[in-house]
Amino acid sequence: MNEMLLLRHGETEWSKAGRHTGRTDLPLTEHGEEQARALAPLIKEPFDLVLVSPAQRARRTAELAGLTEYEVDPDLWEWDYGGYEGITTATIRETRPGWYLWRDGVIPGDAEHPGESASEVAVRADRVIARARAVQGRVALVAHGHFLRVLAARWLGLAPEDGRLLRLDTGTYSRLGYEHDEPVLLAWNAPVT
């Protein structure tokens, strides 16, 4: 693999409000669609592998950015927030003062939202990285903030919890690659508008 382009999906109503959005399948807002269209200039040359999360917000972002031929990969789903699905950090901290996802994790939820640890997210991220590294050429991923932060940490050989160091906003792009055969960040959380 020469380079991996990461696109975080555009804004949703929940991302705008700061609500943890794991497996809840929400559409993009109008602004989120604008963010996705703004990513199109990054798609000038073809990619040898394009993987997209099953979530409609990721699929729509891919399509509006010009990545119309892609494979849906369930390993790209967002972190499963369990019992914190749809809840803001401020609300969680009302009952768990000082709570921080990367340190404290999530509580179990219902059958659709059982929850995941950072290490469980990393297992999925490692599978995606292995697929990408097997490709001769360019790779693009369209997914979610916390998942892509874990993936980048794993790319760099770091613990999944080190993704906490890599803020990632909606509608941004990042690039992973190599320097002297060692994995590096080429660009991170870069806006296009």
Short mmCIF file of C-alpha atoms in Angstrom, two decimals:
data_model
loop_
_atom_site.label_atom_id
_atom_site.label_comp_id
_atom_site.label_asym_id
_atom_site.label_seq_id
_atom_site.Cartn_x
_atom_site.Cartn_y
_atom_site.Cartn_z
CA MET A 1 0.00 0.00 0.00
CA ASN A 2 1.33 3.41 -0.95
CA GLU A 3 -1.06 5.61 0.99
CA MET A 4 -4.33 5.35 2.89
CA LEU A 5 -6.84 8.19 2.72
CA LEU A 6 -9.22 8.39 5.68
CA LEU A 7 -12.47 10.32 5.40
CA ARG A 8 -14.57 10.96 8.47
CA HIS A 9 -18.24 11.18 7.56
CA GLY A 10 -20.00 14.54 7.51
CA GLU A 11 -22.06 16.00 10.33
CA THR A 12 -25.23 14.34 11.67
CA GLU A 13 -27.72 15.79 14.14
CA TRP A 14 -26.15 13.69 16.91
CA SER A 15 -22.55 14.59 16.07
CA LYS A 16 -23.59 18.25 16.01
CA ALA A 17 -25.11 17.85 19.49
CA GLY A 18 -22.15 15.86 20.86
CA ARG A 19 -24.17 12.67 21.32
CA HIS A 20 -22.25 9.38 21.12
CA THR A 21 -23.28 7.80 17.82
CA GLY A 22 -22.07 4.25 17.45
CA ARG A 23 -24.49 1.87 15.76
CA THR A 24 -27.49 4.21 15.51
CA ASP A 25 -27.86 4.79 11.77
CA LEU A 26 -28.45 8.50 11.20
CA PRO A 27 -28.41 10.52 7.96
CA LEU A 28 -26.16 13.48 7.28
CA THR A 29 -27.44 16.97 7.96
CA GLU A 30 -27.50 19.45 5.09
CA HIS A 31 -24.18 20.79 6.39
CA GLY A 32 -22.86 17.21 6.56
CA GLU A 33 -23.72 16.75 2.89
CA GLU A 34 -21.86 19.99 2.08
CA GLN A 35 -18.84 18.69 4.01
CA ALA A 36 -18.95 15.43 2.05
CA ARG A 37 -19.12 17.22 -1.32
CA ALA A 38 -16.16 19.37 -0.27
CA LEU A 39 -14.04 16.20 0.02
CA ALA A 40 -14.45 15.47 -3.72
CA PRO A 41 -11.21 17.20 -4.84
CA LEU A 42 -9.29 14.57 -2.87
CA ILE A 43 -10.67 11.86 -5.18
CA LYS A 44 -8.78 12.85 -8.33
CA GLU A 45 -7.06 9.54 -9.01
CA PRO A 46 -8.61 6.07 -8.68
CA PHE A 47 -8.16 3.96 -5.58
CA ASP A 48 -7.27 0.27 -5.63
CA LEU A 49 -9.40 -0.46 -2.56
CA VAL A 50 -12.23 1.60 -1.06
CA LEU A 51 -13.82 0.38 2.17
CA VAL A 52 -16.82 2.10 3.74
CA SER A 53 -18.68 1.61 7.00
CA PRO A 54 -22.21 0.18 6.67
CA ALA A 55 -23.66 3.31 8.31
CA GLN A 56 -25.67 5.49 5.93
CA ARG A 57 -23.74 8.58 7.08
CA ALA A 58 -20.49 6.99 5.85
CA ARG A 59 -21.95 5.58 2.62
CA ARG A 60 -23.52 8.95 1.75
CA THR A 61 -20.25 10.74 2.50
CA ALA A 62 -18.39 8.35 0.18
CA GLU A 63 -20.90 8.86 -2.62
CA LEU A 64 -20.99 12.66 -2.35
CA ALA A 65 -17.17 12.76 -2.26
CA GLY A 66 -17.06 10.77 -5.51
CA LEU A 67 -16.21 7.31 -4.17
CA THR A 68 -19.08 5.56 -5.91
CA GLU A 69 -17.48 2.12 -6.19
CA TYR A 70 -16.74 0.73 -2.76
CA GLU A 71 -17.02 -2.30 -0.53
CA VAL A 72 -19.06 -2.06 2.66
CA ASP A 73 -16.95 -3.46 5.50
CA PRO A 74 -18.61 -4.01 8.91
CA ASP A 75 -15.20 -3.72 10.56
CA LEU A 76 -15.46 0.04 9.93
CA TRP A 77 -18.50 0.54 12.18
CA GLU A 78 -18.02 3.15 14.88
CA TRP A 79 -17.11 2.16 18.44
CA ASP A 80 -20.12 0.52 20.06
CA TYR A 81 -20.91 2.86 22.96
CA GLY A 82 -23.20 0.38 24.70
CA GLY A 83 -25.35 2.07 27.34
CA TYR A 84 -23.90 5.46 26.39
CA GLU A 85 -25.33 5.38 22.85
CA GLY A 86 -27.03 8.70 22.10
CA ILE A 87 -25.82 10.34 25.33
CA THR A 88 -23.47 13.32 25.59
CA THR A 89 -20.30 13.33 27.67
CA ALA A 90 -21.80 16.07 29.88
CA THR A 91 -24.82 13.88 30.67
CA ILE A 92 -22.64 10.84 31.42
CA ARG A 93 -20.53 12.96 33.79
CA GLU A 94 -23.63 13.82 35.84
CA THR A 95 -23.49 10.27 37.22
CA ARG A 96 -19.81 9.49 36.52
CA PRO A 97 -17.81 12.67 37.28
CA GLY A 98 -14.68 12.97 35.16
CA TRP A 99 -15.71 10.14 32.81
CA TYR A 100 -13.50 9.85 29.73
CA LEU A 101 -14.21 7.26 27.03
CA TRP A 102 -10.54 6.44 26.38
CA ARG A 103 -9.82 5.77 30.05
CA ASP A 104 -13.13 4.60 31.49
CA GLY A 105 -14.84 2.79 28.63
CA VAL A 106 -18.57 2.21 28.27
CA ILE A 107 -21.28 0.39 30.18
CA PRO A 108 -23.22 -2.48 28.57
CA GLY A 109 -26.33 -1.50 26.67
CA ASP A 110 -29.18 -3.43 25.09
CA ALA A 111 -28.90 -6.27 22.57
CA GLU A 112 -28.32 -3.82 19.70
CA HIS A 113 -25.71 -1.85 21.66
CA PRO A 114 -23.77 -4.30 23.87
CA GLY A 115 -20.71 -2.04 24.02
CA GLU A 116 -17.03 -2.48 23.12
CA SER A 117 -13.72 -1.88 24.81
CA ALA A 118 -10.90 -0.01 23.07
CA SER A 119 -9.09 -3.31 22.59
CA GLU A 120 -12.15 -4.80 20.85
CA VAL A 121 -12.28 -1.81 18.48
CA ALA A 122 -8.54 -2.33 17.86
CA VAL A 123 -9.13 -5.92 16.72
CA ARG A 124 -11.39 -4.59 13.97
CA ALA A 125 -8.95 -1.79 13.12
CA ASP A 126 -6.07 -4.25 12.86
CA ARG A 127 -8.05 -6.36 10.37
CA VAL A 128 -8.68 -3.27 8.22
CA ILE A 129 -5.00 -2.31 8.35
CA ALA A 130 -3.99 -5.83 7.29
CA ARG A 131 -6.35 -5.64 4.30
CA ALA A 132 -4.98 -2.23 3.33
CA ARG A 133 -1.34 -3.30 3.58
CA ALA A 134 -2.02 -6.23 1.25
CA VAL A 135 -3.03 -3.84 -1.56
CA GLN A 136 -0.56 -2.63 -4.17
CA GLY A 137 -1.61 1.00 -4.57
CA ARG A 138 -3.97 3.49 -2.97
CA VAL A 139 -6.58 2.76 -0.31
CA ALA A 140 -9.48 4.92 0.94
CA LEU A 141 -11.57 4.37 4.06
CA VAL A 142 -14.77 6.20 4.96
CA ALA A 143 -15.73 5.75 8.59
CA HIS A 144 -16.18 7.36 12.00
CA GLY A 145 -14.26 9.54 14.44
CA HIS A 146 -13.40 7.22 17.32
CA PHE A 147 -12.88 4.21 15.06
CA LEU A 148 -10.48 6.09 12.78
CA ARG A 149 -8.59 7.42 15.81
CA VAL A 150 -8.06 3.85 17.05
CA LEU A 151 -7.06 2.78 13.53
CA ALA A 152 -4.46 5.56 13.30
CA ALA A 153 -3.02 4.66 16.70
CA ARG A 154 -2.73 1.03 15.63
CA TRP A 155 -1.16 2.10 12.30
CA LEU A 156 1.55 3.84 14.31
CA GLY A 157 2.07 0.77 16.52
CA LEU A 158 0.47 2.43 19.53
CA ALA A 159 -2.09 1.15 22.00
CA PRO A 160 -5.71 1.73 20.92
CA GLU A 161 -6.23 4.14 23.84
CA ASP A 162 -3.58 6.42 22.31
CA GLY A 163 -6.22 7.39 19.75
CA ARG A 164 -7.23 9.90 22.44
CA LEU A 165 -4.33 12.05 21.22
CA LEU A 166 -5.79 12.40 17.73
CA ARG A 167 -8.86 14.64 17.59
CA LEU A 168 -10.90 14.08 14.43
CA ASP A 169 -13.71 16.38 13.29
CA THR A 170 -16.59 15.59 10.94
CA GLY A 171 -16.04 16.08 7.22
CA THR A 172 -12.24 16.01 7.47
CA TYR A 173 -9.57 13.92 5.82
CA SER A 174 -6.38 12.30 7.02
CA ARG A 175 -3.64 10.39 5.25
CA LEU A 176 -1.53 7.50 6.49
CA GLY A 177 1.63 6.37 4.77
CA TYR A 178 5.31 5.63 5.25
CA GLU A 179 8.61 7.40 5.77
CA HIS A 180 11.70 5.22 5.36
CA ASP A 181 9.40 2.17 5.46
CA GLU A 182 7.98 3.17 8.86
CA PRO A 183 4.25 3.99 9.33
CA VAL A 184 3.55 7.71 9.78
CA LEU A 185 0.72 10.25 9.70
CA LEU A 186 1.02 12.26 6.49
CA ALA A 187 -1.94 14.53 7.33
CA TRP A 188 -4.42 14.55 10.18
CA ASN A 189 -7.86 16.13 10.77
CA ALA A 190 -7.41 18.33 7.71
CA PRO A 191 -10.41 20.41 6.69
CA VAL A 192 -11.17 21.07 3.04
CA THR A 193 -13.45 24.05 3.56
#
